[in-house]
Each structure stands twice: as C-alpha cells, then as structure tokens.
One Martini backbone bead per residue (centre of mass of N, CA, C, O) as a GRO file, in nm:
protein
  256
    1MET     BB    1   0.085   0.042   0.003
    2SER     BB    2   0.035   0.359  -0.062
    3THR     BB    3   0.140   0.641   0.061
    4SER     BB    4   0.116   0.982   0.209
    5ILE     BB    5   0.329   1.275   0.259
    6LEU     BB    6   0.276   1.544   0.418
    7HIS     BB    7   0.257   1.913   0.401
    8THR     BB    8   0.399   2.193   0.570
    9GLU     BB    9   0.549   2.466   0.684
   10SER     BB   10   0.649   2.260   0.961
   11PHE     BB   11   0.536   1.971   0.831
   12LYS     BB   12   0.617   1.613   0.813
   13PHE     BB   13   0.350   1.341   0.776
   14ILE     BB   14   0.197   1.033   0.835
   15ASP     BB   15  -0.186   1.013   0.790
   16GLU     BB   16  -0.364   0.733   0.885
   17GLY     BB   17  -0.672   0.672   0.939
   18GLU     BB   18  -0.878   0.563   1.254
   19GLY     BB   19  -0.878   0.602   1.565
   20GLU     BB   20  -0.652   0.532   1.729
   21VAL     BB   21  -0.335   0.671   1.824
   22LEU     BB   22  -0.014   0.619   1.648
   23ILE     BB   23   0.313   0.685   1.723
   24LEU     BB   24   0.588   0.687   1.512
   25LEU     BB   25   0.935   0.674   1.565
   26HIS     BB   26   1.278   0.754   1.395
   27GLY     BB   27   1.565   0.758   1.360
   28LEU     BB   28   1.881   0.912   1.267
   29PHE     BB   29   1.881   0.762   0.940
   30CYS     BB   30   1.583   0.771   0.897
   31ASN     BB   31   1.228   0.713   0.796
   32LEU     BB   32   0.932   0.652   0.674
   33ALA     BB   33   0.940   0.382   0.541
   34ASN     BB   34   1.033   0.207   0.812
   35PHE     BB   35   0.707   0.194   0.858
   36GLN     BB   36   0.536   0.067   0.675
   37HIS     BB   37   0.439  -0.212   0.732
   38THR     BB   38   0.287  -0.037   1.017
   39VAL     BB   39   0.100   0.102   0.875
   40ASP     BB   40  -0.078  -0.124   0.667
   41TYR     BB   41  -0.169  -0.302   0.939
   42PHE     BB   42  -0.300  -0.062   1.082
   43SER     BB   43  -0.486   0.191   0.919
   44ASP     BB   44  -0.777  -0.009   0.972
   45ARG     BB   45  -0.807   0.076   1.310
   46TYR     BB   46  -0.611   0.322   1.310
   47ARG     BB   47  -0.405   0.622   1.377
   48VAL     BB   48  -0.123   0.683   1.176
   49ILE     BB   49   0.200   0.804   1.256
   50VAL     BB   50   0.499   0.954   1.090
   51PRO     BB   51   0.721   1.148   1.168
   52PHE     BB   52   0.932   1.378   1.066
   53PHE     BB   53   1.233   1.480   1.097
   54PRO     BB   54   1.455   1.756   1.119
   55LEU     BB   55   1.785   1.665   1.114
   56LEU     BB   56   1.893   1.855   0.887
   57GLU     BB   57   1.751   2.158   0.944
   58MET     BB   58   1.766   2.208   1.236
   59PRO     BB   59   1.877   2.425   1.408
   60LEU     BB   60   2.188   2.369   1.608
   61ASP     BB   61   2.084   2.459   1.873
   62ALA     BB   62   1.850   2.192   1.827
   63THR     BB   63   2.026   1.945   1.763
   64ASN     BB   64   1.832   1.739   1.980
   65ILE     BB   65   1.635   1.619   2.188
   66ASP     BB   66   1.471   1.828   2.272
   67GLY     BB   67   1.403   1.942   1.977
   68LEU     BB   68   1.265   1.723   1.941
   69VAL     BB   69   0.984   1.709   2.124
   70THR     BB   70   0.895   2.004   2.034
   71TYR     BB   71   0.830   1.867   1.762
   72LEU     BB   72   0.597   1.682   1.866
   73GLU     BB   73   0.447   1.867   2.038
   74ASN     BB   74   0.372   2.049   1.823
   75LEU     BB   75   0.208   1.841   1.611
   76THR     BB   76   0.024   1.784   1.805
   77GLU     BB   77  -0.106   2.037   1.846
   78HIS     BB   78  -0.166   2.054   1.509
   79LEU     BB   79  -0.362   1.807   1.527
   80SER     BB   80  -0.513   1.744   1.805
   81ILE     BB   81  -0.363   1.537   2.000
   82SER     BB   82  -0.364   1.381   2.348
   83ASN     BB   83  -0.414   1.034   2.336
   84PHE     BB   84  -0.110   0.816   2.262
   85ILE     BB   85   0.066   0.616   2.104
   86ILE     BB   86   0.396   0.494   2.109
   87VAL     BB   87   0.656   0.446   1.865
   88GLY     BB   88   1.023   0.344   1.869
   89ASN     BB   89   1.324   0.399   1.723
   90SER     BB   90   1.598   0.422   1.860
   91LEU     BB   91   1.591   0.811   1.881
   92GLY     BB   92   1.265   0.746   1.905
   93GLY     BB   93   1.279   0.605   2.195
   94HIS     BB   94   1.366   0.856   2.328
   95VAL     BB   95   1.203   1.068   2.270
   96GLY     BB   96   0.940   0.904   2.376
   97ILE     BB   97   1.009   0.923   2.646
   98GLU     BB   98   1.051   1.223   2.728
   99TYR     BB   99   0.768   1.291   2.626
  100THR     BB  100   0.646   1.080   2.865
  101LEU     BB  101   0.780   1.254   3.123
  102LYS     BB  102   0.644   1.536   3.030
  103HIS     BB  103   0.341   1.362   2.916
  104ALA     BB  104   0.169   1.152   3.062
  105HIS     BB  105  -0.155   1.208   2.989
  106LYS     BB  106  -0.079   1.193   2.661
  107VAL     BB  107   0.016   0.889   2.711
  108ASP     BB  108  -0.088   0.518   2.707
  109ALA     BB  109   0.164   0.376   2.568
  110LEU     BB  110   0.528   0.244   2.536
  111VAL     BB  111   0.717   0.109   2.336
  112LEU     BB  112   1.023  -0.032   2.234
  113THR     BB  113   1.323   0.003   1.980
  114GLY     BB  114   1.632   0.021   1.982
  115SER     BB  115   1.682   0.189   2.201
  116SER     BB  116   1.813   0.510   2.369
  117GLY     BB  117   1.943   0.625   2.672
  118LEU     BB  118   2.178   0.473   2.763
  119PHE     BB  119   2.365   0.273   2.512
  120GLU     BB  120   2.587   0.264   2.286
  121LYS     BB  121   2.778   0.117   2.056
  122ASP     BB  122   3.040   0.363   1.984
  123ARG     BB  123   2.880   0.610   1.984
  124ASP     BB  124   3.059   0.761   2.165
  125SER     BB  125   3.377   0.693   1.991
  126GLN     BB  126   3.283   0.773   1.661
  127GLY     BB  127   2.998   0.863   1.609
  128ILE     BB  128   3.012   0.920   1.241
  129PRO     BB  129   3.126   0.788   0.990
  130LYS     BB  130   3.345   0.780   0.772
  131ARG     BB  131   3.441   0.979   0.531
  132GLY     BB  132   3.467   0.873   0.197
  133ASP     BB  133   3.417   0.544   0.302
  134TYR     BB  134   3.206   0.346   0.151
  135GLU     BB  135   3.256   0.096   0.272
  136TYR     BB  136   3.251   0.139   0.580
  137ILE     BB  137   2.947   0.240   0.547
  138ARG     BB  138   2.867   0.021   0.486
  139SER     BB  139   2.902  -0.187   0.687
  140LYS     BB  140   2.773   0.020   0.882
  141THR     BB  141   2.477  -0.065   0.791
  142GLN     BB  142   2.438  -0.339   0.779
  143SER     BB  143   2.480  -0.349   1.116
  144THR     BB  144   2.182  -0.305   1.144
  145PHE     BB  145   2.158  -0.573   1.083
  146TYR     BB  146   2.155  -0.905   1.018
  147ASP     BB  147   2.062  -0.910   0.709
  148PRO     BB  148   2.274  -0.735   0.480
  149SER     BB  149   2.097  -0.690   0.241
  150LEU     BB  150   1.891  -0.478   0.356
  151ALA     BB  151   2.131  -0.289   0.214
  152THR     BB  152   2.097  -0.086   0.032
  153LYS     BB  153   2.226   0.096  -0.205
  154ASP     BB  154   2.012   0.342  -0.132
  155LEU     BB  155   2.063   0.348   0.102
  156VAL     BB  156   2.388   0.393   0.172
  157ASP     BB  157   2.376   0.655  -0.016
  158GLU     BB  158   2.231   0.809   0.171
  159VAL     BB  159   2.467   0.806   0.401
  160PHE     BB  160   2.714   0.895   0.250
  161GLU     BB  161   2.515   1.186   0.133
  162ILE     BB  162   2.549   1.301   0.452
  163VAL     BB  163   2.825   1.269   0.593
  164ASN     BB  164   2.935   1.419   0.267
  165ASN     BB  165   2.775   1.702   0.413
  166ARG     BB  166   2.900   1.881   0.653
  167GLN     BB  167   2.591   1.982   0.764
  168LYS     BB  168   2.456   1.704   0.806
  169ALA     BB  169   2.734   1.586   1.006
  170ILE     BB  170   2.704   1.811   1.235
  171ARG     BB  171   2.378   1.691   1.335
  172VAL     BB  172   2.435   1.409   1.342
  173LEU     BB  173   2.661   1.449   1.573
  174SER     BB  174   2.470   1.641   1.756
  175MET     BB  175   2.297   1.435   1.832
  176ALA     BB  176   2.435   1.181   1.915
  177LYS     BB  177   2.570   1.379   2.144
  178SER     BB  178   2.301   1.405   2.292
  179ALA     BB  179   2.198   1.110   2.363
  180VAL     BB  180   2.474   1.040   2.547
  181ARG     BB  181   2.390   1.285   2.748
  182ASN     BB  182   2.100   1.186   2.769
  183ASN     BB  183   2.069   0.983   3.003
  184LEU     BB  184   1.801   0.774   3.162
  185SER     BB  185   1.839   0.565   3.455
  186GLU     BB  186   1.742   0.733   3.645
  187ARG     BB  187   1.441   0.844   3.530
  188LEU     BB  188   1.247   0.580   3.436
  189LYS     BB  189   1.093   0.512   3.712
  190ALA     BB  190   0.874   0.748   3.609
  191ILE     BB  191   0.730   0.539   3.467
  192GLY     BB  192   0.385   0.476   3.419
  193VAL     BB  193   0.319   0.303   3.181
  194PRO     BB  194   0.299   0.106   2.941
  195VAL     BB  195   0.612  -0.130   2.834
  196MET     BB  196   0.748  -0.260   2.501
  197LEU     BB  197   0.970  -0.455   2.432
  198ILE     BB  198   1.126  -0.488   2.100
  199TRP     BB  199   1.409  -0.708   2.076
  200GLY     BB  200   1.690  -0.783   1.883
  201GLU     BB  201   1.892  -1.044   1.941
  202ASN     BB  202   2.092  -0.906   1.677
  203ASP     BB  203   2.166  -0.654   1.814
  204CYS     BB  204   2.488  -0.391   1.775
  205ILE     BB  205   2.406  -0.151   1.916
  206THR     BB  206   2.146  -0.223   2.093
  207PRO     BB  207   2.190  -0.460   2.284
  208PRO     BB  208   2.034  -0.684   2.510
  209GLU     BB  209   2.144  -0.550   2.792
  210ILE     BB  210   1.976  -0.307   2.729
  211ALA     BB  211   1.681  -0.446   2.719
  212LYS     BB  212   1.722  -0.517   3.033
  213GLU     BB  213   1.789  -0.238   3.174
  214PHE     BB  214   1.527  -0.158   3.095
  215GLN     BB  215   1.336  -0.294   3.237
  216ARG     BB  216   1.464  -0.293   3.519
  217LEU     BB  217   1.372   0.024   3.514
  218ILE     BB  218   1.086  -0.019   3.420
  219PRO     BB  219   0.806  -0.095   3.589
  220GLN     BB  220   0.579  -0.168   3.355
  221SER     BB  221   0.759  -0.386   3.177
  222ARG     BB  222   0.812  -0.556   2.886
  223LEU     BB  223   1.001  -0.823   2.730
  224THR     BB  224   1.079  -0.893   2.341
  225TRP     BB  225   1.184  -1.128   2.115
  226ILE     BB  226   1.407  -1.122   1.806
  227ASN     BB  227   1.493  -1.344   1.599
  228GLU     BB  228   1.678  -1.266   1.352
  229CYS     BB  229   1.768  -0.961   1.447
  230GLY     BB  230   1.843  -0.623   1.490
  231HIS     BB  231   1.770  -0.237   1.486
  232ALA     BB  232   1.507  -0.313   1.302
  233ALA     BB  233   1.256  -0.459   1.339
  234MET     BB  234   1.015  -0.343   1.115
  235MET     BB  235   1.225  -0.405   0.896
  236GLU     BB  236   1.305  -0.709   0.940
  237ARG     BB  237   1.043  -0.829   1.128
  238PRO     BB  238   0.717  -0.703   1.026
  239TYR     BB  239   0.522  -0.966   1.132
  240ILE     BB  240   0.615  -1.000   1.426
  241PHE     BB  241   0.608  -0.706   1.527
  242ASN     BB  242   0.312  -0.646   1.474
  243GLU     BB  243   0.210  -0.858   1.631
  244LEU     BB  244   0.294  -0.807   1.909
  245LEU     BB  245   0.190  -0.493   1.886
  246GLU     BB  246  -0.099  -0.594   1.894
  247GLY     BB  247  -0.084  -0.738   2.155
  248PHE     BB  248  -0.012  -0.548   2.349
  249LEU     BB  249  -0.254  -0.314   2.255
  250ARG     BB  250  -0.428  -0.516   2.351
  251SER     BB  251  -0.420  -0.587   2.666
  252ILE     BB  252  -0.447  -0.275   2.757
  253LYS     BB  253  -0.753  -0.278   2.716
  254GLN     BB  254  -0.816  -0.492   2.904
  255THR     BB  255  -0.698  -0.309   3.147
  256ALA     BB  256  -0.833  -0.060   3.112
   0.00000   0.00000   0.00000
C-alpha cells in the first residue's frame, strides 16, 4: 500500500486511518518508509501518524533530544491529538521516552525497539561513520541488520551522502552526542504507563543487555525478543513485529 506524505509549512508526516492514535518515531539515519509495514498493518483500525524529524534542517543549537521533543509537542498540538501510543525505534525511542516523562497524561503506552537512552555500542567513541569511505559506510549500514542484504545500495548511498555533506554531518554528530549525554537511567523509574520492549536478539547497536537494563529500570515493562533480527525490527521482521505490537495493544485495552 502506498501512503501519502503530508506537508505543511512546519511539518512533514504520514497520517493514515482513523481511531486510536499510534505515533511512530524513526531513528537517526531513518526515514518515513522504515515504518511502511507497520502503517499498512494498522491503518485499517488505528490512526497512524509518522512524523519526519527534520534532523538535517534544524537550527544547530536545536539539533538535540530536546529539540525533537519540542517538534513532537508542536506536531501533536497542530493535529489536535491529546491521547496516543508512542512506538519509537532507536533515537525515536529516546524521544518517545522524554516526551512520556514530560507529558505522561497524554501517552497511553510506550513501545521501544532498539531505543537509545542508556548506551549505544561505539556511538560515543566513533560519532558518525568515516567520510569518504564508501565501503566503511556500507559495512556500518549493514551492521544495522542481521541480514546485511537489507542494506540496499539506495540506503547506503543515502547515508554516504549525509555524512559527506558537511552541514548534514555536523547535525548528525550533534544529535548523536546529545543522545549520549542524555542518559535516562536515573529517570526511567518515573515512567508510569505500560511499556513494551521489542528487541532484536542480534542488535549490535543497542545490544540485548541494553534491553534487559531498560526492563529492569522501567516499572511497567515487558520484554520480547525477535530472533535473527538487528536494530530495526519493524523493517527486518515486520510481520513478527506487528503481531507483537498488536498483542500488546490488545492487552492494554483489556486492562484499561
């Protein structure tokens, strides 16, 4: 199914379906298409919104976690939505946690997959991939997935273009550093909504021990693994991911 990307002066996003609202938040090198399978699966019975974070266009002093939380606040106000479930991958999970801590009355539940916020392997030491080295960038892009063939040439080319554009690379690095500085370990206990952790067993960016630590620190959390899956479960194992997400959504309705 093809989806339409909506543009306003301030926002770019997908908005499909009607009913209870799911907000899907992408990661650092991702785009709206990464959640395509999830949009297709749920938009016949939910209103599914996928914001496009303007990571590469934001003012440099706002290119941080707080800047993305503000962007999400402004978008939800623009759309006049006040109660929803957040599903966040990688950096999107980090933003989802911060938003939930700040606006607990608006978030009914939170789903994290490969979320940042505690520690990301090599992110704090390496920053962004080496500029100009296509094979290195291809290798780093492949490491996102258990199945390296999912790192298509188009995807590698997109990452290569970003890291070789000085202004874009500066913003990626600024955002990555912000995520490292913004460690959530002391604040996760304050999350009071149901939380589902859907994690790839083979995630080498936010490894399994990170998922276990999230589960330990978040009071109402449950953890489910997807075998033979890396950092972007909704892309690599979309059918399993969607079934697990649907089961979680069903369970919180039953206990509401």
